[in-house]
Amino acid sequence: MDYKSTLNLPKTDFPMKANLPQREPELLAWWDQVRLYARIQEAGKGRPRYLLHDGPPYANGRIHIGHALNKILKDIIVKSKTMAGFHAPYVPGWDCHGLPIEHQVLKDLGEKKHALDAMAIRKLCRQYADKFQNIQREEFQRLGVLGDWENPYLTMHPAYEATIVREFGKFVERGGVYKGLKPVLWCTQDQTALAEAEVEYEDHVSPSIYVKFPVAGGSTAVAAKFPRPEAAAESDPASGRAPSARAAAVDRGARRTARRRRRHHSRRAGRTR
């Protein structure tokens, strides 16, 4: 008996097999044909706006699972906000500067990098970033992420850089910018500055030493706090820095222990007994 014919099942034209490798590109092409994103934005005008800022990925290679997770989660948020009644445009972006791009370009150049000046290497970095920005854009669209892919923001666009300069000018006008001294971490291999977040310190044990600094004469503040001061001792856990040490600063409000030379301390101890 054919039991299938005894069941009251719905009849549809849906194929039993999803066949997604072929169907998904067709669906994405249809979205592009009907201008789905643009029509969603037109329908959302006048609604409360919800903006999700796209923290940009580096344009330094093809996307990986981390990129996919990042973009898909953002796409879920934007689409859910759209369905909740918000006007939620999404403008993707790319970070086109920085060590990851420089490192890959120098790696591809090999020994040729020594024959190029800084301007030539920067031009190659720009070309490299532009290449992978376009590759990543196609790969993100393949994930089904909706956005204004024809007008992304790129940190190497002149308009973007001009905005940074204008905003920096506002900080200067308000007095929020000053010139000072700050140690800058430098990579001798890549010949570039490093951010503190890019540096990992290896565990290392160094001997701790004590360095004696003579007290400068005529210091009334030190003399008032420590009668007959002779020297100040400083403990340094990194002995490699000792040769470059020039002075020890004493805070007026900090507590310090004054210790006389051993022979004075012994005589004083003997009298008090």
Coordinates of N, CA, C and O in Angstrom, one line a residue, residues 39-196:
R39 N 14.9 51.1 -0.8 CA 13.4 51.2 -0.6 C 13.1 51.1 0.9 O 12.2 51.8 1.4
I40 N 13.9 50.3 1.7 CA 13.7 50.3 3.1 C 14.0 51.6 3.7 O 13.2 52.1 4.6
Q41 N 15.0 52.3 3.3 CA 15.4 53.6 3.8 C 14.3 54.7 3.4 O 14.0 55.5 4.2
E42 N 13.8 54.6 2.2 CA 12.8 55.5 1.8 C 11.5 55.3 2.6 O 10.8 56.3 3.0
A43 N 11.2 54.1 2.9 CA 10.0 53.8 3.7 C 10.2 54.2 5.2 O 9.2 54.5 5.9
G44 N 11.4 54.3 5.7 CA 11.7 54.6 7.1 C 11.8 56.1 7.3 O 12.0 56.5 8.5
K45 N 11.7 57.0 6.3 CA 11.9 58.4 6.6 C 10.7 58.9 7.4 O 9.6 58.6 7.2
G46 N 11.1 59.8 8.4 CA 10.1 60.3 9.3 C 10.0 59.5 10.6 O 9.3 59.9 11.5
R47 N 10.5 58.3 10.6 CA 10.4 57.5 11.8 C 11.6 57.9 12.8 O 12.5 58.5 12.4
P48 N 11.5 57.4 14.0 CA 12.6 57.7 15.0 C 13.9 57.0 14.4 O 13.8 55.9 14.0
R49 N 15.0 57.7 14.5 CA 16.2 57.2 13.9 C 17.0 56.3 14.9 O 17.1 56.7 16.1
Y50 N 17.6 55.2 14.4 CA 18.5 54.4 15.2 C 19.7 54.2 14.4 O 19.7 53.7 13.3
L51 N 20.9 54.7 14.9 CA 22.1 54.6 14.2 C 23.1 53.6 14.9 O 23.3 53.7 16.1
L52 N 23.6 52.6 14.2 CA 24.6 51.7 14.7 C 25.9 52.0 14.0 O 26.0 51.9 12.8
H53 N 26.8 52.5 14.8 CA 28.1 52.9 14.2 C 28.9 51.6 14.0 O 29.1 50.8 14.9
D54 N 29.4 51.5 12.8 CA 30.2 50.3 12.4 C 31.6 50.5 12.7 O 32.4 51.2 12.0
G55 N 32.1 49.9 13.8 CA 33.5 49.9 14.1 C 34.2 49.2 13.0 O 34.0 48.0 12.8
P56 N 35.1 49.9 12.3 CA 35.6 49.3 11.0 C 36.6 48.3 11.2 O 37.5 48.3 12.0
P57 N 36.6 47.2 10.3 CA 37.6 46.2 10.3 C 38.8 46.8 9.4 O 38.7 47.7 8.7
Y58 N 40.0 46.2 9.6 CA 41.1 46.5 8.8 C 40.9 45.9 7.4 O 40.5 44.8 7.2
A59 N 41.3 46.7 6.4 CA 41.3 46.2 5.0 C 42.6 45.6 4.7 O 43.4 46.1 3.9
N60 N 42.8 44.4 5.3 CA 44.2 43.8 5.2 C 44.1 42.3 4.9 O 44.9 41.6 5.2
G61 N 43.0 41.9 4.2 CA 42.9 40.4 3.9 C 41.4 40.0 3.7 O 40.5 40.9 3.9
R62 N 41.2 38.8 3.4 CA 39.8 38.3 3.3 C 39.2 38.1 4.6 O 39.9 38.0 5.6
I63 N 37.9 38.1 4.6 CA 37.2 38.0 5.9 C 37.3 36.6 6.5 O 37.6 35.6 5.8
H64 N 37.2 36.5 7.8 CA 37.2 35.2 8.5 C 36.0 35.1 9.4 O 35.1 36.0 9.3
I65 N 36.0 34.1 10.3 CA 34.8 33.9 11.1 C 34.5 35.0 12.0 O 33.3 35.3 12.4
G66 N 35.6 35.7 12.5 CA 35.4 36.9 13.4 C 34.6 38.0 12.6 O 33.7 38.6 13.2
H67 N 35.0 38.2 11.4 CA 34.3 39.2 10.6 C 32.9 38.9 10.4 O 32.0 39.7 10.5
A68 N 32.6 37.6 10.1 CA 31.3 37.1 9.9 C 30.4 37.3 11.1 O 29.3 37.8 11.0
L69 N 30.9 36.9 12.3 CA 30.2 37.1 13.5 C 29.8 38.5 13.7 O 28.7 38.9 14.1
N70 N 30.8 39.4 13.6 CA 30.6 40.8 13.8 C 29.5 41.4 12.9 O 28.6 42.1 13.4
K71 N 29.7 41.2 11.6 CA 28.7 41.8 10.7 C 27.3 41.2 10.8 O 26.3 41.9 10.6
I72 N 27.2 39.9 11.0 CA 25.9 39.2 11.1 C 25.1 39.7 12.3 O 23.9 40.0 12.3
L73 N 25.8 39.9 13.4 CA 25.2 40.4 14.7 C 24.7 41.8 14.4 O 23.6 42.2 14.9
K74 N 25.5 42.6 13.8 CA 25.1 44.0 13.5 C 23.9 44.0 12.6 O 23.0 44.8 12.7
D75 N 23.9 43.1 11.6 CA 22.8 43.1 10.6 C 21.5 42.7 11.3 O 20.4 43.2 11.0
I76 N 21.6 41.8 12.3 CA 20.4 41.3 13.0 C 19.9 42.5 13.8 O 18.6 42.8 13.8
I77 N 20.8 43.3 14.4 CA 20.3 44.5 15.2 C 19.6 45.5 14.3 O 18.5 46.0 14.6
V78 N 20.3 45.8 13.2 CA 19.7 46.8 12.3 C 18.4 46.4 11.7 O 17.4 47.2 11.7
K79 N 18.3 45.1 11.3 CA 17.0 44.7 10.7 C 15.9 44.6 11.8 O 14.7 44.9 11.5
S80 N 16.3 44.2 13.0 CA 15.3 44.1 14.0 C 14.7 45.5 14.4 O 13.5 45.7 14.7
K81 N 15.6 46.5 14.4 CA 15.2 47.8 14.7 C 14.3 48.4 13.6 O 13.4 49.1 13.9
T82 N 14.6 48.0 12.4 CA 13.8 48.4 11.3 C 12.4 47.9 11.4 O 11.4 48.6 11.2
M83 N 12.3 46.6 11.7 CA 11.0 46.0 11.9 C 10.3 46.5 13.1 O 9.0 46.4 13.2
A84 N 11.0 47.0 14.0 CA 10.4 47.6 15.3 C 9.9 49.0 15.0 O 9.4 49.7 16.0
G85 N 10.1 49.6 13.8 CA 9.5 50.9 13.5 C 10.5 52.0 13.5 O 10.1 53.2 13.5
F86 N 11.8 51.7 13.5 CA 12.8 52.7 13.5 C 13.4 52.9 12.0 O 13.3 52.0 11.2
H87 N 13.9 54.1 11.8 CA 14.7 54.3 10.6 C 16.1 54.0 10.9 O 16.8 54.8 11.6
A88 N 16.6 52.9 10.4 CA 17.9 52.4 10.9 C 18.8 52.2 9.7 O 19.0 51.1 9.2
P89 N 19.4 53.3 9.2 CA 20.4 53.1 8.1 C 21.7 52.5 8.6 O 22.0 52.6 9.8
Y90 N 22.4 51.8 7.7 CA 23.6 51.2 8.1 C 24.7 51.5 7.0 O 24.6 51.2 5.9
V91 N 25.7 52.2 7.5 CA 26.8 52.6 6.6 C 28.1 51.9 7.0 O 28.6 52.1 8.1
P92 N 28.5 50.9 6.3 CA 29.8 50.2 6.6 C 31.0 51.0 6.4 O 31.0 52.0 5.7
G93 N 32.1 50.6 7.1 CA 33.3 51.4 7.0 C 34.5 50.4 7.1 O 34.4 49.3 7.5
W94 N 35.7 51.0 6.7 CA 37.0 50.3 6.8 C 38.1 51.2 7.3 O 38.1 52.3 7.0
D95 N 38.9 50.6 8.2 CA 40.1 51.3 8.7 C 41.2 51.0 7.7 O 41.6 49.8 7.5
C96 N 41.7 52.0 7.0 CA 42.7 51.8 5.9 C 44.1 52.2 6.4 O 45.0 52.4 5.5
H97 N 44.3 52.5 7.6 CA 45.6 52.8 8.1 C 46.1 51.8 9.2 O 45.2 51.1 9.8
G98 N 47.3 51.8 9.5 CA 47.8 51.1 10.7 C 48.7 50.0 10.4 O 49.0 49.6 9.2
L99 N 49.3 49.4 11.4 CA 50.3 48.4 11.4 C 49.9 47.1 10.6 O 50.7 46.6 9.8
P100 N 48.7 46.6 10.8 CA 48.3 45.3 10.0 C 48.5 45.5 8.5 O 49.0 44.6 7.8
I101 N 48.1 46.6 8.0 CA 48.3 46.9 6.5 C 49.7 47.0 6.2 O 50.3 46.4 5.2
E102 N 50.4 47.9 6.9 CA 51.9 48.1 6.7 C 52.7 46.8 6.8 O 53.5 46.5 5.9
H103 N 52.3 46.0 7.8 CA 53.1 44.8 8.0 C 52.9 43.8 6.8 O 53.9 43.2 6.3
Q104 N 51.7 43.7 6.3 CA 51.4 42.8 5.2 C 52.1 43.3 3.9 O 52.6 42.5 3.1
V105 N 52.1 44.6 3.6 CA 52.7 45.2 2.5 C 54.2 44.9 2.5 O 54.8 44.5 1.5
L106 N 54.8 45.2 3.7 CA 56.3 45.0 3.8 C 56.6 43.5 3.7 O 57.7 43.2 3.1
K107 N 55.8 42.7 4.1 CA 56.0 41.2 4.0 C 56.0 40.8 2.6 O 56.8 40.0 2.1
D108 N 55.0 41.3 1.8 CA 54.9 41.0 0.4 C 56.1 41.5 -0.4 O 56.6 40.9 -1.4
L109 N 56.6 42.7 0.0 CA 57.7 43.3 -0.7 C 59.0 42.5 -0.5 O 59.9 42.5 -1.4
G110 N 59.2 42.0 0.7 CA 60.4 41.3 1.0 C 61.6 42.2 1.0 O 61.6 43.3 1.6
E111 N 62.7 41.8 0.3 CA 63.9 42.7 0.3 C 63.8 43.9 -0.5 O 64.5 44.9 -0.4
K112 N 62.7 44.0 -1.4 CA 62.5 45.2 -2.2 C 62.2 46.4 -1.4 O 62.3 47.5 -1.9
K113 N 61.7 46.2 -0.2 CA 61.3 47.3 0.7 C 62.4 48.3 1.0 O 62.2 49.5 1.2
H114 N 63.7 47.7 1.0 CA 64.8 48.6 1.3 C 65.1 49.6 0.2 O 65.8 50.6 0.4
A115 N 64.6 49.3 -1.0 CA 64.9 50.2 -2.1 C 63.8 51.3 -2.3 O 63.9 52.1 -3.2
L116 N 62.8 51.2 -1.5 CA 61.6 52.2 -1.6 C 61.7 53.2 -0.5 O 62.0 52.9 0.7
D117 N 61.3 54.4 -0.8 CA 61.2 55.4 0.3 C 59.8 55.3 0.9 O 58.9 54.5 0.6
A118 N 59.6 56.2 2.0 CA 58.4 56.1 2.7 C 57.1 56.4 1.9 O 56.1 55.8 2.0
M119 N 57.2 57.4 1.0 CA 56.1 57.8 0.2 C 55.7 56.6 -0.8 O 54.5 56.4 -1.0
A120 N 56.6 55.9 -1.3 CA 56.3 54.8 -2.2 C 55.6 53.7 -1.4 O 54.7 53.1 -1.9
I121 N 56.1 53.4 -0.2 CA 55.5 52.4 0.6 C 54.0 52.8 1.0 O 53.1 52.0 1.0
R122 N 53.8 54.1 1.3 CA 52.5 54.5 1.7 C 51.5 54.4 0.5 O 50.4 54.0 0.7
K123 N 52.0 54.6 -0.7 CA 51.2 54.5 -1.9 C 50.8 53.0 -2.1 O 49.6 52.7 -2.4
L124 N 51.7 52.1 -1.8 CA 51.4 50.7 -1.9 C 50.4 50.3 -0.9 O 49.5 49.4 -1.1
C125 N 50.6 50.8 0.3 CA 49.6 50.5 1.4 C 48.2 51.0 1.0 O 47.2 50.3 1.3
R126 N 48.1 52.1 0.4 CA 46.8 52.6 0.0 C 46.2 51.7 -1.1 O 45.0 51.4 -1.0
Q127 N 47.0 51.3 -2.0 CA 46.5 50.4 -3.1 C 46.1 49.0 -2.5 O 45.0 48.5 -2.9
Y128 N 46.8 48.6 -1.5 CA 46.5 47.3 -0.8 C 45.2 47.4 -0.1 O 44.3 46.5 -0.2
A129 N 45.0 48.5 0.7 CA 43.8 48.7 1.4 C 42.6 48.8 0.5 O 41.5 48.3 0.8
D130 N 42.7 49.5 -0.6 CA 41.6 49.7 -1.6 C 41.3 48.3 -2.2 O 40.1 48.1 -2.4
K131 N 42.2 47.5 -2.5 CA 42.0 46.2 -3.0 C 41.1 45.3 -2.1 O 40.1 44.8 -2.5
F132 N 41.6 45.3 -0.8 CA 40.9 44.4 0.1 C 39.6 45.0 0.6 O 38.7 44.2 1.1
Q133 N 39.5 46.3 0.6 CA 38.2 46.9 0.9 C 37.1 46.4 0.0 O 36.0 46.1 0.4
N134 N 37.4 46.4 -1.3 CA 36.5 45.9 -2.3 C 36.2 44.4 -2.2 O 35.1 44.0 -2.3
I135 N 37.2 43.6 -1.9 CA 37.0 42.2 -1.7 C 36.2 41.9 -0.5 O 35.2 41.1 -0.6
Q136 N 36.4 42.6 0.6 CA 35.6 42.4 1.8 C 34.2 42.8 1.6 O 33.3 42.2 2.2
R137 N 34.0 43.9 0.9 CA 32.6 44.4 0.6 C 31.8 43.3 -0.1 O 30.7 43.1 0.3
E138 N 32.4 42.7 -1.1 CA 31.7 41.6 -1.8 C 31.4 40.4 -0.9 O 30.3 39.8 -1.0
E139 N 32.3 40.1 0.0 CA 32.2 39.0 0.9 C 31.1 39.3 1.9 O 30.3 38.4 2.3
F140 N 31.1 40.5 2.4 CA 30.0 40.9 3.4 C 28.6 40.9 2.8 O 27.7 40.4 3.4
Q141 N 28.6 41.3 1.5 CA 27.3 41.3 0.8 C 26.8 39.8 0.6 O 25.6 39.5 0.6
R142 N 27.8 39.0 0.4 CA 27.5 37.5 0.2 C 26.9 36.9 1.5 O 26.1 35.9 1.4
L143 N 27.1 37.5 2.6 CA 26.5 37.0 3.9 C 25.1 37.5 4.0 O 24.4 37.1 5.0
G144 N 24.6 38.3 3.1 CA 23.2 38.8 3.2 C 23.1 40.1 4.0 O 22.0 40.4 4.5
V145 N 24.2 40.8 4.3 CA 24.1 42.0 5.1 C 23.7 43.1 4.3 O 24.3 43.4 3.2
L146 N 22.6 43.8 4.7 CA 22.1 45.0 4.0 C 22.8 46.2 4.5 O 23.0 46.4 5.7
G147 N 23.1 47.1 3.6 CA 23.7 48.4 4.0 C 24.0 49.2 2.7 O 23.7 48.8 1.6
D148 N 24.6 50.4 3.0 CA 24.9 51.3 1.9 C 26.3 51.0 1.4 O 27.2 51.7 1.6
W149 N 26.4 49.9 0.7 CA 27.6 49.4 0.2 C 28.3 50.2 -0.9 O 29.5 50.1 -1.1
E150 N 27.5 51.0 -1.5 CA 28.1 51.8 -2.6 C 28.7 53.1 -2.0 O 29.5 53.8 -2.7
N151 N 28.4 53.5 -0.8 CA 28.9 54.7 -0.2 C 29.5 54.4 1.2 O 29.0 55.0 2.2
P152 N 30.5 53.5 1.3 CA 31.0 53.3 2.7 C 31.9 54.4 3.1 O 32.2 55.3 2.3
Y153 N 32.3 54.4 4.4 CA 33.2 55.4 4.9 C 34.6 54.7 5.0 O 34.7 53.6 5.5
L154 N 35.6 55.4 4.4 CA 37.0 54.8 4.5 C 37.9 55.9 5.1 O 37.8 57.0 4.8
T155 N 38.7 55.4 6.0 CA 39.6 56.4 6.8 C 40.6 57.0 5.9 O 41.2 58.0 6.3
M156 N 40.8 56.5 4.7 CA 41.8 57.1 3.8 C 41.1 58.1 2.8 O 41.8 58.7 1.9
H157 N 39.8 58.2 2.8 CA 39.1 59.2 2.0 C 39.5 60.6 2.4 O 39.6 60.9 3.6
P158 N 39.8 61.5 1.4 CA 40.2 62.9 1.8 C 39.1 63.6 2.6 O 39.5 64.3 3.6
A159 N 37.9 63.3 2.3 CA 36.8 63.9 3.1 C 36.8 63.5 4.6 O 36.6 64.3 5.5
Y160 N 37.1 62.2 4.8 CA 37.2 61.6 6.1 C 38.3 62.3 6.9 O 38.2 62.7 8.0
E161 N 39.5 62.3 6.2 CA 40.7 62.9 6.9 C 40.5 64.4 7.2 O 41.0 64.9 8.2
A162 N 39.8 65.1 6.2 CA 39.5 66.5 6.5 C 38.6 66.7 7.7 O 38.8 67.7 8.5
T163 N 37.7 65.8 7.9 CA 36.8 65.9 9.1 C 37.6 65.7 10.4 O 37.4 66.4 11.3
I164 N 38.6 64.8 10.3 CA 39.4 64.6 11.5 C 40.2 65.9 11.8 O 40.3 66.3 13.0
V165 N 40.7 66.5 10.8 CA 41.5 67.8 11.0 C 40.6 68.9 11.5 O 41.0 69.6 12.5
R166 N 39.4 69.0 11.0 CA 38.5 70.0 11.5 C 38.1 69.8 13.0 O 38.1 70.7 13.8
E167 N 37.8 68.5 13.4 CA 37.5 68.2 14.7 C 38.7 68.4 15.7 O 38.5 68.9 16.8
F168 N 39.9 68.1 15.2 CA 41.1 68.4 16.0 C 41.3 69.9 16.2 O 41.7 70.3 17.3
G169 N 40.9 70.7 15.2 CA 41.0 72.1 15.3 C 40.1 72.6 16.4 O 40.4 73.6 17.1
K170 N 38.9 72.0 16.6 CA 38.0 72.4 17.6 C 38.6 72.1 19.0 O 38.5 72.9 19.9
F171 N 39.3 71.0 19.1 CA 40.0 70.7 20.4 C 41.1 71.8 20.7 O 41.2 72.2 21.8
V172 N 41.8 72.2 19.6 CA 42.8 73.2 19.8 C 42.2 74.5 20.3 O 42.7 75.2 21.2
E173 N 41.1 74.9 19.6 CA 40.5 76.2 20.0 C 40.0 76.2 21.4 O 40.0 77.2 22.1
R174 N 39.5 75.1 21.9 CA 39.0 75.0 23.3 C 40.1 74.8 24.3 O 39.9 74.7 25.5
G175 N 41.4 74.7 23.9 CA 42.5 74.6 24.8 C 42.7 73.2 25.3 O 43.3 73.0 26.3
G176 N 42.1 72.2 24.6 CA 42.3 70.8 25.0 C 43.5 70.1 24.5 O 43.6 68.9 24.7
V177 N 44.4 70.8 23.8 CA 45.6 70.2 23.2 C 46.8 70.9 23.8 O 46.8 72.1 23.8
Y178 N 47.7 70.1 24.3 CA 48.9 70.7 24.8 C 50.1 69.8 24.3 O 50.0 68.7 23.9
K179 N 51.3 70.4 24.4 CA 52.5 69.7 24.0 C 53.2 69.2 25.2 O 53.5 70.0 26.1
G180 N 53.6 68.0 25.3 CA 54.3 67.4 26.4 C 55.2 66.3 25.9 O 55.5 66.1 24.7
L181 N 55.7 65.6 26.9 CA 56.6 64.5 26.6 C 56.0 63.2 27.0 O 55.4 63.1 28.0
K182 N 56.0 62.2 26.1 CA 55.5 60.9 26.4 C 56.3 59.8 25.7 O 56.6 60.0 24.5
P183 N 56.6 58.7 26.4 CA 57.4 57.7 25.7 C 56.5 57.0 24.6 O 55.4 56.7 24.8
V184 N 57.1 56.8 23.5 CA 56.5 56.1 22.4 C 57.2 54.8 22.1 O 58.4 54.7 21.9
L185 N 56.4 53.7 22.1 CA 56.9 52.4 21.8 C 57.2 52.3 20.3 O 56.4 52.6 19.5
W186 N 58.4 51.8 20.0 CA 58.9 51.7 18.6 C 59.3 50.3 18.3 O 60.0 49.7 19.1
C187 N 58.8 49.8 17.2 CA 59.2 48.5 16.7 C 60.4 48.6 15.8 O 60.2 49.1 14.7
T188 N 61.5 48.0 16.2 CA 62.7 48.1 15.4 C 62.6 47.2 14.1 O 63.2 47.5 13.1
Q189 N 61.7 46.2 14.2 CA 61.6 45.3 13.0 C 60.7 45.9 12.0 O 61.1 45.9 10.8
D190 N 59.5 46.4 12.4 CA 58.6 47.0 11.4 C 58.8 48.5 11.2 O 58.2 49.1 10.3
Q191 N 59.8 49.1 12.0 CA 60.1 50.5 11.8 C 58.8 51.4 11.9 O 58.5 52.2 11.0
T192 N 58.0 51.2 13.0 CA 56.8 51.9 13.1 C 56.5 52.0 14.6 O 56.9 51.2 15.4
A193 N 55.7 53.0 15.0 CA 55.3 53.2 16.3 C 54.2 52.2 16.7 O 53.4 51.8 15.8
L194 N 54.1 51.8 17.9 CA 53.2 50.8 18.4 C 52.3 51.4 19.5 O 52.7 52.2 20.3
A195 N 51.0 51.0 19.4 CA 50.1 51.4 20.5 C 50.4 50.5 21.7 O 50.8 49.3 21.5
E196 N 50.1 51.0 22.9 CA 50.3 50.2 24.1 C 49.5 48.9 24.0 O 50.0 47.8 24.6

